[in-house]
Coordinates of C-alpha atoms in Angstrom, one line a residue:
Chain A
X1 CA 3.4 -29.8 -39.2
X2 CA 5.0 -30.7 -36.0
X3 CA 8.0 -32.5 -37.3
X4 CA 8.7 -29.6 -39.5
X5 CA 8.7 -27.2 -36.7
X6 CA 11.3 -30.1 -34.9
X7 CA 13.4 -30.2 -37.7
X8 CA 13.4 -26.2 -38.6
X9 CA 14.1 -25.4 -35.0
X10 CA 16.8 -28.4 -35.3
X11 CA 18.6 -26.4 -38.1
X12 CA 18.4 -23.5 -36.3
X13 CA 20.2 -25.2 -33.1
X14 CA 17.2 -24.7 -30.9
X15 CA 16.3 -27.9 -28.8
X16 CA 12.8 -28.2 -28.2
X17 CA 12.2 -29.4 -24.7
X18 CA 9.1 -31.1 -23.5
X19 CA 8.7 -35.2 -24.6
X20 CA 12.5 -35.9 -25.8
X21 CA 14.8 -35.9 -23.8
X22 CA 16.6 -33.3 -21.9
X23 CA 20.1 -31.9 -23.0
X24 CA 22.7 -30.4 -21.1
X25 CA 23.5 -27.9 -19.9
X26 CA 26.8 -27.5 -22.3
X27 CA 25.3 -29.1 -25.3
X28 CA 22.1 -25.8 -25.5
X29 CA 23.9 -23.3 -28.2
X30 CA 21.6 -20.7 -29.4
X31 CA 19.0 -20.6 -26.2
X32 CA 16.0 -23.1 -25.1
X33 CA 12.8 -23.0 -24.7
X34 CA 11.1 -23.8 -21.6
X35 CA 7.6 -24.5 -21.5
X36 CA 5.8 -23.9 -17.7
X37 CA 2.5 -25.9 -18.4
X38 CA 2.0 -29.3 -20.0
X39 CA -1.0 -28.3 -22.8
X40 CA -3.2 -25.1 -22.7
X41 CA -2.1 -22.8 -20.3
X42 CA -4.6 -19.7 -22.1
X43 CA -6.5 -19.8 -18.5
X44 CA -3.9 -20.3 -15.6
X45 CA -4.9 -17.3 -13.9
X46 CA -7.7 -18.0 -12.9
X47 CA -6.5 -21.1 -11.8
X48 CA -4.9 -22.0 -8.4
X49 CA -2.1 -24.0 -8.1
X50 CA -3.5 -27.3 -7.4
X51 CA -5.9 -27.0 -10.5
X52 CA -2.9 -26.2 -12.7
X53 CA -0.9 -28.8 -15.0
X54 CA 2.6 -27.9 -13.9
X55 CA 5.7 -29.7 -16.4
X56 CA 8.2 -30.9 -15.1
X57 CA 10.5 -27.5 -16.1
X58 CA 8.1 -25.6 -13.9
X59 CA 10.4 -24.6 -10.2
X60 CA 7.0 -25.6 -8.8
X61 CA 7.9 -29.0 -8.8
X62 CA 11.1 -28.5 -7.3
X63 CA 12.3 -27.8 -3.8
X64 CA 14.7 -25.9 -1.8
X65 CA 13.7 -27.1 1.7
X66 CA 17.2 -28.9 2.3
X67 CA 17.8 -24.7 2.4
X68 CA 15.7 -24.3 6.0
X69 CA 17.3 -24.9 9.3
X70 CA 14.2 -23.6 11.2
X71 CA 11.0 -23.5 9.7
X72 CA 8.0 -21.4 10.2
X73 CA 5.1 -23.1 12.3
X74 CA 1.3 -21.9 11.6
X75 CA -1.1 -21.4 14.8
X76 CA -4.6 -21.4 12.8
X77 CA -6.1 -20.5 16.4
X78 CA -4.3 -16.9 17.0
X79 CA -4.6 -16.2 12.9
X80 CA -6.4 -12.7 12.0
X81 CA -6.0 -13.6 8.3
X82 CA -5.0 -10.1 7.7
X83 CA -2.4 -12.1 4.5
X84 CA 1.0 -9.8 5.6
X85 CA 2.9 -13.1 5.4
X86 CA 1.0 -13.8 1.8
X87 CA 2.1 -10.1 0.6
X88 CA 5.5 -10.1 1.9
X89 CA 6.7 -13.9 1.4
X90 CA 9.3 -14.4 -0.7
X91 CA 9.0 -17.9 -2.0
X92 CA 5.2 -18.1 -2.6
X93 CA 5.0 -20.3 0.2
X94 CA 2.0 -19.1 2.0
X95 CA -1.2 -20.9 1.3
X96 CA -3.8 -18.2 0.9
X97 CA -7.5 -19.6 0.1
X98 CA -10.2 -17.4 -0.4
X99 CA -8.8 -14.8 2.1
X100 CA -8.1 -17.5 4.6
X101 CA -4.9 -18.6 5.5
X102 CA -3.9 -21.9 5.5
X103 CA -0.6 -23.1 6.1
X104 CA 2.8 -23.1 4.9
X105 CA 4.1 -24.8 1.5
X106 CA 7.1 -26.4 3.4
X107 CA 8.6 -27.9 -0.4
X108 CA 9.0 -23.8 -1.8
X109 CA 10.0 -22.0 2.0
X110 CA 13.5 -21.2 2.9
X111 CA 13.0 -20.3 6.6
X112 CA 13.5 -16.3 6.1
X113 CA 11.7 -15.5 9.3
X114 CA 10.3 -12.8 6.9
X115 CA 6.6 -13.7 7.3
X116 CA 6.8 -14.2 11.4
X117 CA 8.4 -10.6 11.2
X118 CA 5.7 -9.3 10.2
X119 CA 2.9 -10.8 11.8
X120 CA 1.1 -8.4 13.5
X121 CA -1.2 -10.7 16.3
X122 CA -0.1 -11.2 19.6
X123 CA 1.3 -13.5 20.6
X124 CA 2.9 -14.0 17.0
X125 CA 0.7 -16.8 14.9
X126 CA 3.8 -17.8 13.0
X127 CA 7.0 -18.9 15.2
X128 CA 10.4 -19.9 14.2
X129 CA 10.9 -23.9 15.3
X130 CA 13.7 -26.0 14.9
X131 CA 13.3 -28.3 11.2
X132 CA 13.3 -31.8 13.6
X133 CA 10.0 -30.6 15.6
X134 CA 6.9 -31.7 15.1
X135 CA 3.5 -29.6 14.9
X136 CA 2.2 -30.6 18.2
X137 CA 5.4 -30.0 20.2
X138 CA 5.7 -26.9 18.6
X139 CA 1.8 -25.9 19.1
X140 CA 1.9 -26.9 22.5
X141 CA 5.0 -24.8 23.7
X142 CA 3.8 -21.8 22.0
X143 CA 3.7 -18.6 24.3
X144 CA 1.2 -16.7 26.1
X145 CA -0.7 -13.5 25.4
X146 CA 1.6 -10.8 26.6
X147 CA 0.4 -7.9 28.1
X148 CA 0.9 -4.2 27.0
X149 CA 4.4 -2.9 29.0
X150 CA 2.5 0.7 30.5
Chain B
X1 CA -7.3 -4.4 -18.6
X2 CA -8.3 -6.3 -16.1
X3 CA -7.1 -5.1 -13.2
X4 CA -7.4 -6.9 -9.9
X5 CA -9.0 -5.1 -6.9
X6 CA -6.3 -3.7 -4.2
X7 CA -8.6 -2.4 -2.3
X8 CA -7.2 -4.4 0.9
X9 CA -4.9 -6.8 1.7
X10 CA -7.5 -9.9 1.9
X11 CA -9.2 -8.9 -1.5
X12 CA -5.3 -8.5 -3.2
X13 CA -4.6 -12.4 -1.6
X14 CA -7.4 -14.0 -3.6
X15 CA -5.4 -13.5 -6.9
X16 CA -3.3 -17.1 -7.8
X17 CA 0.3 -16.4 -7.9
X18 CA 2.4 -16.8 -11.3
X19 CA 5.4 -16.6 -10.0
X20 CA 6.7 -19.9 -8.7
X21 CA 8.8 -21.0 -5.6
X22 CA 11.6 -22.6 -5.6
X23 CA 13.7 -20.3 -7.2
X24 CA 17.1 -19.4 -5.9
X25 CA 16.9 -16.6 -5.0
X26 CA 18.3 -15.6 -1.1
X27 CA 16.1 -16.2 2.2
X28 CA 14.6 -13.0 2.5
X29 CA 15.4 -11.1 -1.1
X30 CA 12.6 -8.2 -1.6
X31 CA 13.4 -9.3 -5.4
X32 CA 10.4 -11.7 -5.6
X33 CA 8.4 -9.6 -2.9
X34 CA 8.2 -6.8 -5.9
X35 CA 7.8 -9.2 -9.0
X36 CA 4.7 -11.0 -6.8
X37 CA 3.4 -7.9 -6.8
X38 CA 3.8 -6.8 -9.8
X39 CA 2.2 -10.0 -11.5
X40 CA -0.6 -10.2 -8.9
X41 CA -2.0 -6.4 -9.6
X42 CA -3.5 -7.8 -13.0
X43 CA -5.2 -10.4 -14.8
X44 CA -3.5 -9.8 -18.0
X45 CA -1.6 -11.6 -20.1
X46 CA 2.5 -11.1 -19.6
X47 CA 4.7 -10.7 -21.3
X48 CA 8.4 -10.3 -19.0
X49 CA 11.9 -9.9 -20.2
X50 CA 14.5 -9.8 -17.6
X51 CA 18.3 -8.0 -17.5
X52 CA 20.7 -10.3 -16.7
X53 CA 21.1 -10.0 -12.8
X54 CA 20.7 -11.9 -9.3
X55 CA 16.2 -11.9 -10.6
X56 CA 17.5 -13.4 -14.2
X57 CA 20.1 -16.2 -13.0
X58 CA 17.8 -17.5 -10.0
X59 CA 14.5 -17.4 -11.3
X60 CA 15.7 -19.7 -14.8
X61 CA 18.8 -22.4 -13.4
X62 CA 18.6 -25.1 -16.2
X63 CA 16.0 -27.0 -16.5
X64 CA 13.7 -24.5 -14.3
X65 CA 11.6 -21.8 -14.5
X66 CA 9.6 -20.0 -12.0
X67 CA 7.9 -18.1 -14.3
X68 CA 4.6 -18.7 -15.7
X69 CA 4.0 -16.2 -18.1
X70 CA 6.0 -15.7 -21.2
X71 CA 9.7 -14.3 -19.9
X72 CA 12.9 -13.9 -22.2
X73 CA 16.2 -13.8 -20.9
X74 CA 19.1 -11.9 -24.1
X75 CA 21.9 -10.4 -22.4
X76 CA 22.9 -7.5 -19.8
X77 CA 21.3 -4.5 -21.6
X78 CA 18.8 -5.9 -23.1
X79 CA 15.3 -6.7 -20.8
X80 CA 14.0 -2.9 -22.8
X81 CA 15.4 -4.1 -26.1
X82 CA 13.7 -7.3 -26.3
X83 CA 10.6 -6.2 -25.0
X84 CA 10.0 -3.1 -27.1
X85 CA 10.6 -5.7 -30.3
X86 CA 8.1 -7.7 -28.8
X87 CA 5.7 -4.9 -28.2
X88 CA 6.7 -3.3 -32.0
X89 CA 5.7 -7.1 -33.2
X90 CA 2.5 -7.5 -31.3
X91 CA 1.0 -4.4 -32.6
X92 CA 2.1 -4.8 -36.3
X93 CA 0.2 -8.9 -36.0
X94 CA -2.9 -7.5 -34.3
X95 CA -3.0 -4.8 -36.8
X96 CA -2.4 -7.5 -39.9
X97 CA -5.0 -9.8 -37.5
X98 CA -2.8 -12.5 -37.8
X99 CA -2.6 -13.2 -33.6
X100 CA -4.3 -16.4 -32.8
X101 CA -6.5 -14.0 -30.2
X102 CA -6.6 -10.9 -31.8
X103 CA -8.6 -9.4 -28.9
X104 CA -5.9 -10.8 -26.1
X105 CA -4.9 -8.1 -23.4
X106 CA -1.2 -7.9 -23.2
X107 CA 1.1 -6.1 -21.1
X108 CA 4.8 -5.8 -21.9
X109 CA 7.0 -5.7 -18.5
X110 CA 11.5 -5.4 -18.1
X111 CA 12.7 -6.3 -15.1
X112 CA 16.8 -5.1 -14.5
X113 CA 18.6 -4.8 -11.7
X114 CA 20.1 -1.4 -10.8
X115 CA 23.7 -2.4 -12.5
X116 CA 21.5 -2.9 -15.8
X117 CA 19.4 0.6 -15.6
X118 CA 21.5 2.5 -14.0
X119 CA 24.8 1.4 -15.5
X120 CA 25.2 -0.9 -18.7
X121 CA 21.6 -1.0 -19.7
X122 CA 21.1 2.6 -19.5
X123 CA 21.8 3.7 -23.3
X124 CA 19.0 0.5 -24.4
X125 CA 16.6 1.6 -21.7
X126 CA 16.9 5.8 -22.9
X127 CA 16.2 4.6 -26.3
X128 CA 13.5 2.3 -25.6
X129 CA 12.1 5.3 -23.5
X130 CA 12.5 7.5 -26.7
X131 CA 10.9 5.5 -28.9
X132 CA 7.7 5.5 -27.1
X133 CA 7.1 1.9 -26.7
X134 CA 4.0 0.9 -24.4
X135 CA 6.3 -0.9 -21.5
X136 CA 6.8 -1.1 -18.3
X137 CA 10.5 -1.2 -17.3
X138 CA 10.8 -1.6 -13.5
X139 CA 14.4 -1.4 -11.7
X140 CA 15.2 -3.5 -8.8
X141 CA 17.2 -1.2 -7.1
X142 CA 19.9 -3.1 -4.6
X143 CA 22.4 -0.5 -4.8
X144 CA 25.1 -3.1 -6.0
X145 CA 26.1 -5.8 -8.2
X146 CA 24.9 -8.3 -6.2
X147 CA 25.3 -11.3 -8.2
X148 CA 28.6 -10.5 -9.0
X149 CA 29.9 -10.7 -5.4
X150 CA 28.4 -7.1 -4.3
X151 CA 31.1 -4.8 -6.6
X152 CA 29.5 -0.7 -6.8
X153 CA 27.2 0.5 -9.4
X154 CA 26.2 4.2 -9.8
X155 CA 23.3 3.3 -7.5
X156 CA 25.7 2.5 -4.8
X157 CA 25.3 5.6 -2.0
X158 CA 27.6 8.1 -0.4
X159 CA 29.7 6.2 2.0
X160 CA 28.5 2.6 1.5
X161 CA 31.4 -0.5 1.9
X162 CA 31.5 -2.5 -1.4
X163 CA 34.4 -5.2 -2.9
X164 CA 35.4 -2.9 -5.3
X165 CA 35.1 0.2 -3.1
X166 CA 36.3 -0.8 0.3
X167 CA 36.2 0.9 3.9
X168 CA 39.6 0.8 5.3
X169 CA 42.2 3.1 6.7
X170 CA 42.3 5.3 3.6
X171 CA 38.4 5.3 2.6
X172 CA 35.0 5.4 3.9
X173 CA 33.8 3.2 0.9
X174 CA 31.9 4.9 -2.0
X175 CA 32.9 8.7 -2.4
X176 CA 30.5 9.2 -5.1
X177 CA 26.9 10.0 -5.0
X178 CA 23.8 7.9 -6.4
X179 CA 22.6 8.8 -9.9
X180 CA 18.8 10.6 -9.7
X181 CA 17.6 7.4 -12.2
X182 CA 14.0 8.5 -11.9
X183 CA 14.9 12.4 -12.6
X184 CA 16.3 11.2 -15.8
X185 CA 13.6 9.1 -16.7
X186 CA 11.1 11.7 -16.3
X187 CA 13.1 14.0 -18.6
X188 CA 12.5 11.3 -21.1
X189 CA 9.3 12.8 -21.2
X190 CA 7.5 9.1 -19.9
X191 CA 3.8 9.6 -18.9
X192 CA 4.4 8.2 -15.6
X193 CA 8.0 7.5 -13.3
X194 CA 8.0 6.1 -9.9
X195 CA 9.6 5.5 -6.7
X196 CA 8.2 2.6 -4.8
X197 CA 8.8 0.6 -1.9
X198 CA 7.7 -2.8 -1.2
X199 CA 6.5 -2.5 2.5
X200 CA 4.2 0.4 1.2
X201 CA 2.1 -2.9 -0.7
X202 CA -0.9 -0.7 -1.5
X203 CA 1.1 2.3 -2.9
X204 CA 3.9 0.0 -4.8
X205 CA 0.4 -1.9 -6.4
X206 CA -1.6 1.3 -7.1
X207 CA 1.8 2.5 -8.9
X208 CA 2.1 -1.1 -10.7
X209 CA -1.6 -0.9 -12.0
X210 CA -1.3 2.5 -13.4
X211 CA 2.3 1.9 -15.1
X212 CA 0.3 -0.8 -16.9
X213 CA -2.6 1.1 -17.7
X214 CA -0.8 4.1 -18.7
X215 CA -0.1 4.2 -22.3
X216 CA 3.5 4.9 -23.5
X217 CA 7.0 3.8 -21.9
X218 CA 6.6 3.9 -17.7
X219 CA 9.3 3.3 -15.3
X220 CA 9.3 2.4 -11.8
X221 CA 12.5 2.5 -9.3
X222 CA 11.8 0.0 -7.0
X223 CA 14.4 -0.2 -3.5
X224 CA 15.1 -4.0 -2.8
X225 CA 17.2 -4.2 0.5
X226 CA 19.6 -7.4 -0.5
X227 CA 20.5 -9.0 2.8
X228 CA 23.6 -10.3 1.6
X229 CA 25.4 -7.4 0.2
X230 CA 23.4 -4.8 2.4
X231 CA 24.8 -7.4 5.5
X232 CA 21.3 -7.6 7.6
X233 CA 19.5 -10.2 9.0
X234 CA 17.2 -11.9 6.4
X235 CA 14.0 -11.2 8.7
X236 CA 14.8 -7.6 8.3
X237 CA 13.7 -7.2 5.1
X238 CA 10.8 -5.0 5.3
X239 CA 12.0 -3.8 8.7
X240 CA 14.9 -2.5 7.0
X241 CA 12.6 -0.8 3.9
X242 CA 10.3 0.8 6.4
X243 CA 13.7 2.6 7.8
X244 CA 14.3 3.5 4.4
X245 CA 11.5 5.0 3.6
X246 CA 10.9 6.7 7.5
X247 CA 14.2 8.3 7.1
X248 CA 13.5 9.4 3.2
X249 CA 16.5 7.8 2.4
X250 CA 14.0 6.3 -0.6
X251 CA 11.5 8.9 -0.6
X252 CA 8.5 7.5 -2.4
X253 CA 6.6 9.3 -5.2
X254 CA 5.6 9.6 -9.1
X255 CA 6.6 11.8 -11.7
X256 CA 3.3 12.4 -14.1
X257 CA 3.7 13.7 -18.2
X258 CA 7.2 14.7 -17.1
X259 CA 6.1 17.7 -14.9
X260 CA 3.7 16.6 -12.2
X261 CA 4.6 15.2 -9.1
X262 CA 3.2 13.6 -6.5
X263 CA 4.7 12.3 -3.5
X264 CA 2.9 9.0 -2.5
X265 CA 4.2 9.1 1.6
X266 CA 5.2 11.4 3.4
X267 CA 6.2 9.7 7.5
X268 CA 4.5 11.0 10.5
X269 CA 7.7 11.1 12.2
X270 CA 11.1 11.5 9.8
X271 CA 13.9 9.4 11.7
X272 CA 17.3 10.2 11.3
X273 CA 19.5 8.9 8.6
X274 CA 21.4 7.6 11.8
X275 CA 18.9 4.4 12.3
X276 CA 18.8 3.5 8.5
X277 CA 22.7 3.0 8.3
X278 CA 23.1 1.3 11.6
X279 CA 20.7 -1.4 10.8
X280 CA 23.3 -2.5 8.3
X281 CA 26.7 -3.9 8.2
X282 CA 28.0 -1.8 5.3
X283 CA 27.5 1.6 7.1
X284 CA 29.6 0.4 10.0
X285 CA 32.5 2.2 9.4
X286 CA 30.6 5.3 9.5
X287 CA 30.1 5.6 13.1
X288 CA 33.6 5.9 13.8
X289 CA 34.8 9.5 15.1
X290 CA 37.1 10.4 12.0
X291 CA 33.5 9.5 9.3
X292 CA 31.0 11.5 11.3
X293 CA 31.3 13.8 8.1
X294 CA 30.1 11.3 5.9
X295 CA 26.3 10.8 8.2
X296 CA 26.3 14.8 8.1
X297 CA 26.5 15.1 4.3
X298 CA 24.3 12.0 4.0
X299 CA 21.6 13.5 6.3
X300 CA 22.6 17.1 4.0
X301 CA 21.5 15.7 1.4
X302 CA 18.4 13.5 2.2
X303 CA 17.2 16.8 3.6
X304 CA 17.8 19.1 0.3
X305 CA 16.2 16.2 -1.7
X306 CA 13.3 16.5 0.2
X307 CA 12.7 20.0 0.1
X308 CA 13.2 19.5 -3.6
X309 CA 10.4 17.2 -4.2
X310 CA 8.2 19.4 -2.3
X311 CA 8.8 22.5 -4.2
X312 CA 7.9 20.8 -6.9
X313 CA 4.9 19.0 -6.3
X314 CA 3.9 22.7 -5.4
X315 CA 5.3 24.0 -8.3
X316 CA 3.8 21.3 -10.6
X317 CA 6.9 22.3 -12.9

């Protein structure tokens, strides 16, 4: 059954992806099929990401970090876990577990300050750092509470 | 339909994404903000065809996709095409009982840019909307072809600098006004039209769940400040989308059955249009002395659009 399905989509010029090998970008002529999920994917969502069987033609498995020349750094201490920076992100690159936030997918962010916009604590729980600095450098020069201008 | 609770932002955060990072879009596009959204407000099965646009060419670069639903990419015009096949195709197998789950949920959703609904989708979208299909088309409304290299679409406003209709000596950009998109949708007769905003999250998903509960052809105009062609900071994103909304630039509210509207948010304080087109580079021209006309009739006409909606939520007509 499955080799008739190969070669009917083969007359047809449609190159099933997934197990052969992958052809170029020139050579696709009538369109190609890309398939998210390796097996059944009836379920995925209820599933969170780390649960789910991501194929290699999935953008999950790639990353635009080489993008980032400052990256967003996560204070868990000043967090209200009010999820603006989940709603708002761009890139699905906040890490949002059962209401709690928990840090930044660094392979999926492109550093566009959106979520530390709109953080609403004070001071901020998310800061712009440079891409070289490390989470304690950046922890420890993080700024103090400011007080309301009267 | 199973619809996921909104009732606050921690509750909405529990759903699991299906739209993947990684894609190309730009830092900071309100693009993926709205299709987040829109694939978080349910638990249903998706199906997604997308217009060709910045949304179509980012989300599926060879050998990626970020989508994990079912998603079709044809041509320019044809997000409302494909989908209403689909849809026609679905209904005719569950009627035969030929689906492999005859008892699935599915929801049909197009997503174009505003050169594909307003522009050279528009005749596929008004017949899709005629033939009653049970969609969802939702328009990413940048205001340009931003793809392209930022050229003007009829969703371009009054006095806006694009490539192919430049500021300069002899013109203060765009002379032309925006097409009403959601007036003419509504006058297809659609059981529910929408203007939404993506830093109004609750509103924009309330407006989501019921264009995919709603029975029939829906469609949702959805503003999408592009950072690039709009020339703003990335961070500004939903900075710049509260402006628009504060200064009813994109006043946001739904069209009901053709006849009843609603406006969805009204601002406790209107700004002037002033503070919306300074926070962007492609207004700059306007604040020199000889294009003060072009902020009057801009502020003009936000202000008679305004009264208009109200008139007729009162009027229900």
């Amino acid at each position: 059954m499955q080799d008739l399905k190969l070669k009917a989509a083969e007359k047809r010029g449609i190159h099933q992806l997934g197990g052969d090998e992958l052809v170029g970008w020139d050579e696709v002529t009538q369109g190609i099929i890309l398939t998210s999920f390796e097996g059944d994917a009836s379920d995925i969502v209820h599933k969170k990401a780390e649960e789910r069987n991501y194929s290699d033609f999935n953008s999950y498995t790639a990353t635009v970090a080489s993008w980032r020349v400052k990256k967003p750094v996560f204070n868990i201490d000043v967090c209200i876990d009010c999820q603006n920076c989940w709603v708002w992100c761009p890139d699905t690159s906040i890490i949002s577990r059962d209401k709690q936030m928990l840090g930044i997918d660094y392979d999926h962010c492109k550093g566009c300050e959106v979520c530390v916009e709109v953080c609403p604590t004070n001071p901020k729980s998310l800061l712009m750092f440079g891409e070289q600095e490390d989470l304690e450098t950046a922890l420890s020069q993080w700024p103090e509470k400011k007080k309301k201008e009267k | 339909m199973a619809i996921t609770s909104i009732k606050n932002l921690k509750e909405f955060s529990t759903n699991n994404d299906r739209f993947e990072g990684a894609h190309t879009l730009c830092p900071g596009c309100a693009h993926s903000m709205i299709v987040r959204e829109l694939m978080n407000c349910t638990d249903d099965n998706l199906v997604i065809a997308s217009n060709t646009g910045c949304l179509e060419v980012s989300t599926a670069v060879y050998p990626f996709t970020s989508w994990d639903t079912s998603w079709i990419h044809i041509g320019f015009e044809n997000a409302a095409t494909a989908v209403s096949g689909a849809e026609a195709m679905f209904k005719a197998r569950k009627k035969k009982g030929t689906l492999k789950d005859n008892d699935a949920s599915v929801k049909f959703v197009a997503f174009g840019g505003d050169g594909s609904t307003y522009d050279i989708g528009f005749q596929w979208l008004s017949g899709a909307m005629e033939r009653g299909h049970d969609f969802t088309y939702i328009c990413l409304d940048n205001e340009n072809y931003a793809n392209t290299g930022g050229q003007r679409s009829s969703a371009t406003p009054i006095g806006a600098h694009t490539s192919t209709a430049q500021a300069g000596t002899h013109s203060y950009g765009k002379k032309q006004k925006k097409k009403d998109i959601v007036a003419i949708m509504a006058a297809h007769d659609a059981p529910y039209v929408a203007q939404l905003a993506p830093n109004k999250w609750k509103s924009m998903a309330k407006g989501f769940q019921k264009a995919l509960e709603t029975e029939g052809p829906c469609f949702i105009n959805t503003v999408s400040p592009c950072c690039t062609e709009w020339k703003f900071d990335p961070k500004d994103t939903i900075n710049i989308t509260d402006l628009a909304t504060d200064t009813l630039m994109f006043p946001i509210y739904e069209i009901i059955n053709g006849h009843e509207l609603n406006i969805l948010y009204r601002p406790k304080n209107v700004l002037p249009v002033e503070e919306y087109l300074a926070a962007q580079g492609r207004y700059k021209h306007l604040f020199k002395p000889e294009n003060k006309h072009v902020i009057e009739e801009i502020q003009k006409n936000i202000n008679e659009y305004w009264e208009m909606l109200q008139r007729r939520e009162e009027a229900r007509v």
